[in-house]
Amino acid sequence: MNEKRIIKQLDKMVATERMTEAEAAHLRETAGTPGFDAAMGAVRARHASAQMDSAIRSGELTQEEADAYLDRLRNGDHPQGLRARLANHRPRTH
């Protein structure tokens, strides 16, 4: 993760609703500290949770699997294959 690049992109991420104002403020506050990784993990977990809910409803993922993935995301891990597994559950934009 490139912390400096993320900090530079926060306003754009808020404008495109990929991140809330509160999340962006928290990331700015924690920049340069170990807390930044935890704050970023929380944002990633929030993004993934909506897609996981859809995957659980469709039977492609169990609640236990989703909980384990979310824990890993919150701890700064990027589980290999998670994006691909959730690809069919991303919101479509037109």
PDB file of C-alpha atoms in Angstrom:
ATOM      1  CA  MET A   1       0.000   0.000   0.000  1.00  0.00           C
ATOM      2  CA  ASN A   2       1.374   3.398  -0.959  1.00  0.00           C
ATOM      3  CA  GLU A   3       0.267   5.618   1.907  1.00  0.00           C
ATOM      4  CA  LYS A   4       1.321   8.885   0.270  1.00  0.00           C
ATOM      5  CA  ARG A   5      -0.586   8.058  -2.903  1.00  0.00           C
ATOM      6  CA  ILE A   6      -3.699   7.189  -0.917  1.00  0.00           C
ATOM      7  CA  ILE A   7      -3.526  10.438   1.067  1.00  0.00           C
ATOM      8  CA  LYS A   8      -3.250  12.412  -2.201  1.00  0.00           C
ATOM      9  CA  GLN A   9      -6.338  10.638  -3.588  1.00  0.00           C
ATOM     10  CA  LEU A  10      -8.632  11.018  -0.548  1.00  0.00           C
ATOM     11  CA  ASP A  11     -10.620  13.983  -1.877  1.00  0.00           C
ATOM     12  CA  LYS A  12     -11.217  12.166  -5.167  1.00  0.00           C
ATOM     13  CA  MET A  13     -12.292   9.001  -3.322  1.00  0.00           C
ATOM     14  CA  VAL A  14     -14.753  11.017  -1.218  1.00  0.00           C
ATOM     15  CA  ALA A  15     -16.097  12.805  -4.317  1.00  0.00           C
ATOM     16  CA  THR A  16     -16.704   9.465  -6.052  1.00  0.00           C
ATOM     17  CA  GLU A  17     -18.257   8.015  -2.863  1.00  0.00           C
ATOM     18  CA  ARG A  18     -15.616   5.313  -2.549  1.00  0.00           C
ATOM     19  CA  MET A  19     -14.894   6.679   0.916  1.00  0.00           C
ATOM     20  CA  THR A  20     -16.798   8.713   3.481  1.00  0.00           C
ATOM     21  CA  GLU A  21     -15.638  12.094   4.776  1.00  0.00           C
ATOM     22  CA  ALA A  22     -15.134  10.509   8.208  1.00  0.00           C
ATOM     23  CA  GLU A  23     -12.962   7.727   6.770  1.00  0.00           C
ATOM     24  CA  ALA A  24     -10.854  10.248   4.857  1.00  0.00           C
ATOM     25  CA  ALA A  25     -10.424  12.401   7.963  1.00  0.00           C
ATOM     26  CA  HIS A  26      -9.372   9.370   9.993  1.00  0.00           C
ATOM     27  CA  LEU A  27      -6.826   8.363   7.360  1.00  0.00           C
ATOM     28  CA  ARG A  28      -5.386  11.878   7.329  1.00  0.00           C
ATOM     29  CA  GLU A  29      -5.171  11.859  11.144  1.00  0.00           C
ATOM     30  CA  THR A  30      -3.356   8.528  11.200  1.00  0.00           C
ATOM     31  CA  ALA A  31      -0.998   9.166   8.270  1.00  0.00           C
ATOM     32  CA  GLY A  32       2.536   8.236   9.187  1.00  0.00           C
ATOM     33  CA  THR A  33       1.476   6.146  12.169  1.00  0.00           C
ATOM     34  CA  PRO A  34       0.747   2.438  12.660  1.00  0.00           C
ATOM     35  CA  GLY A  35      -2.915   3.431  12.956  1.00  0.00           C
ATOM     36  CA  PHE A  36      -3.038   4.203   9.244  1.00  0.00           C
ATOM     37  CA  ASP A  37      -2.952   0.511   8.321  1.00  0.00           C
ATOM     38  CA  ALA A  38      -5.816  -0.230  10.718  1.00  0.00           C
ATOM     39  CA  ALA A  39      -7.847   2.677   9.334  1.00  0.00           C
ATOM     40  CA  MET A  40      -7.226   1.501   5.769  1.00  0.00           C
ATOM     41  CA  GLY A  41      -8.164  -2.043   6.754  1.00  0.00           C
ATOM     42  CA  ALA A  42     -11.485  -0.789   8.114  1.00  0.00           C
ATOM     43  CA  VAL A  43     -12.226   0.978   4.823  1.00  0.00           C
ATOM     44  CA  ARG A  44     -11.380  -2.146   2.826  1.00  0.00           C
ATOM     45  CA  ALA A  45     -13.545  -4.289   5.094  1.00  0.00           C
ATOM     46  CA  ARG A  46     -16.491  -1.917   4.646  1.00  0.00           C
ATOM     47  CA  HIS A  47     -16.115  -2.055   0.868  1.00  0.00           C
ATOM     48  CA  ALA A  48     -15.933  -5.835   0.833  1.00  0.00           C
ATOM     49  CA  SER A  49     -18.755  -6.424   3.316  1.00  0.00           C
ATOM     50  CA  ALA A  50     -21.533  -5.305   0.959  1.00  0.00           C
ATOM     51  CA  GLN A  51     -20.228  -7.613  -1.751  1.00  0.00           C
ATOM     52  CA  MET A  52     -19.850 -10.408   0.785  1.00  0.00           C
ATOM     53  CA  ASP A  53     -23.462  -9.989   1.876  1.00  0.00           C
ATOM     54  CA  SER A  54     -24.523 -10.588  -1.715  1.00  0.00           C
ATOM     55  CA  ALA A  55     -22.197 -13.604  -2.016  1.00  0.00           C
ATOM     56  CA  ILE A  56     -23.617 -15.061   1.210  1.00  0.00           C
ATOM     57  CA  ARG A  57     -27.202 -14.626  -0.024  1.00  0.00           C
ATOM     58  CA  SER A  58     -26.314 -16.389  -3.269  1.00  0.00           C
ATOM     59  CA  GLY A  59     -24.646 -19.263  -1.417  1.00  0.00           C
ATOM     60  CA  GLU A  60     -21.207 -18.571  -2.898  1.00  0.00           C
ATOM     61  CA  LEU A  61     -19.742 -17.693   0.504  1.00  0.00           C
ATOM     62  CA  THR A  62     -20.608 -18.751   4.044  1.00  0.00           C
ATOM     63  CA  GLN A  63     -20.941 -16.272   6.894  1.00  0.00           C
ATOM     64  CA  GLU A  64     -17.921 -17.888   8.532  1.00  0.00           C
ATOM     65  CA  GLU A  65     -15.812 -17.391   5.396  1.00  0.00           C
ATOM     66  CA  ALA A  66     -16.950 -13.780   5.132  1.00  0.00           C
ATOM     67  CA  ASP A  67     -16.116 -13.110   8.785  1.00  0.00           C
ATOM     68  CA  ALA A  68     -12.647 -14.612   8.327  1.00  0.00           C
ATOM     69  CA  TYR A  69     -12.020 -12.495   5.218  1.00  0.00           C
ATOM     70  CA  LEU A  70     -13.192  -9.342   7.009  1.00  0.00           C
ATOM     71  CA  ASP A  71     -10.893 -10.048   9.957  1.00  0.00           C
ATOM     72  CA  ARG A  72      -7.983 -10.480   7.575  1.00  0.00           C
ATOM     73  CA  LEU A  73      -8.818  -7.236   5.761  1.00  0.00           C
ATOM     74  CA  ARG A  74      -9.074  -5.326   9.039  1.00  0.00           C
ATOM     75  CA  ASN A  75      -5.647  -6.682   9.987  1.00  0.00           C
ATOM     76  CA  GLY A  76      -4.071  -5.373   6.778  1.00  0.00           C
ATOM     77  CA  ASP A  77      -4.022  -8.635   4.849  1.00  0.00           C
ATOM     78  CA  HIS A  78      -5.087  -8.767   1.214  1.00  0.00           C
ATOM     79  CA  PRO A  79      -6.488 -12.286   0.814  1.00  0.00           C
ATOM     80  CA  GLN A  80      -5.444 -13.691  -2.530  1.00  0.00           C
ATOM     81  CA  GLY A  81      -8.426 -14.415  -4.745  1.00  0.00           C
ATOM     82  CA  LEU A  82     -10.936 -12.394  -2.724  1.00  0.00           C
ATOM     83  CA  ARG A  83     -11.506  -9.773  -5.432  1.00  0.00           C
ATOM     84  CA  ALA A  84     -12.090 -12.461  -8.036  1.00  0.00           C
ATOM     85  CA  ARG A  85     -14.417 -14.329  -5.721  1.00  0.00           C
ATOM     86  CA  LEU A  86     -16.526 -11.201  -5.181  1.00  0.00           C
ATOM     87  CA  ALA A  87     -16.371  -9.892  -8.761  1.00  0.00           C
ATOM     88  CA  ASN A  88     -19.922 -10.972  -9.590  1.00  0.00           C
ATOM     89  CA  HIS A  89     -21.224  -9.139  -6.531  1.00  0.00           C
ATOM     90  CA  ARG A  90     -19.866  -5.662  -7.258  1.00  0.00           C
ATOM     91  CA  PRO A  91     -22.481  -2.988  -7.832  1.00  0.00           C
ATOM     92  CA  ARG A  92     -22.915  -2.214 -11.507  1.00  0.00           C
ATOM     93  CA  THR A  93     -22.632   1.387 -12.648  1.00  0.00           C
ATOM     94  CA  HIS A  94     -23.996   2.587 -15.941  1.00  0.00           C
TER      95      HIS A  94
END
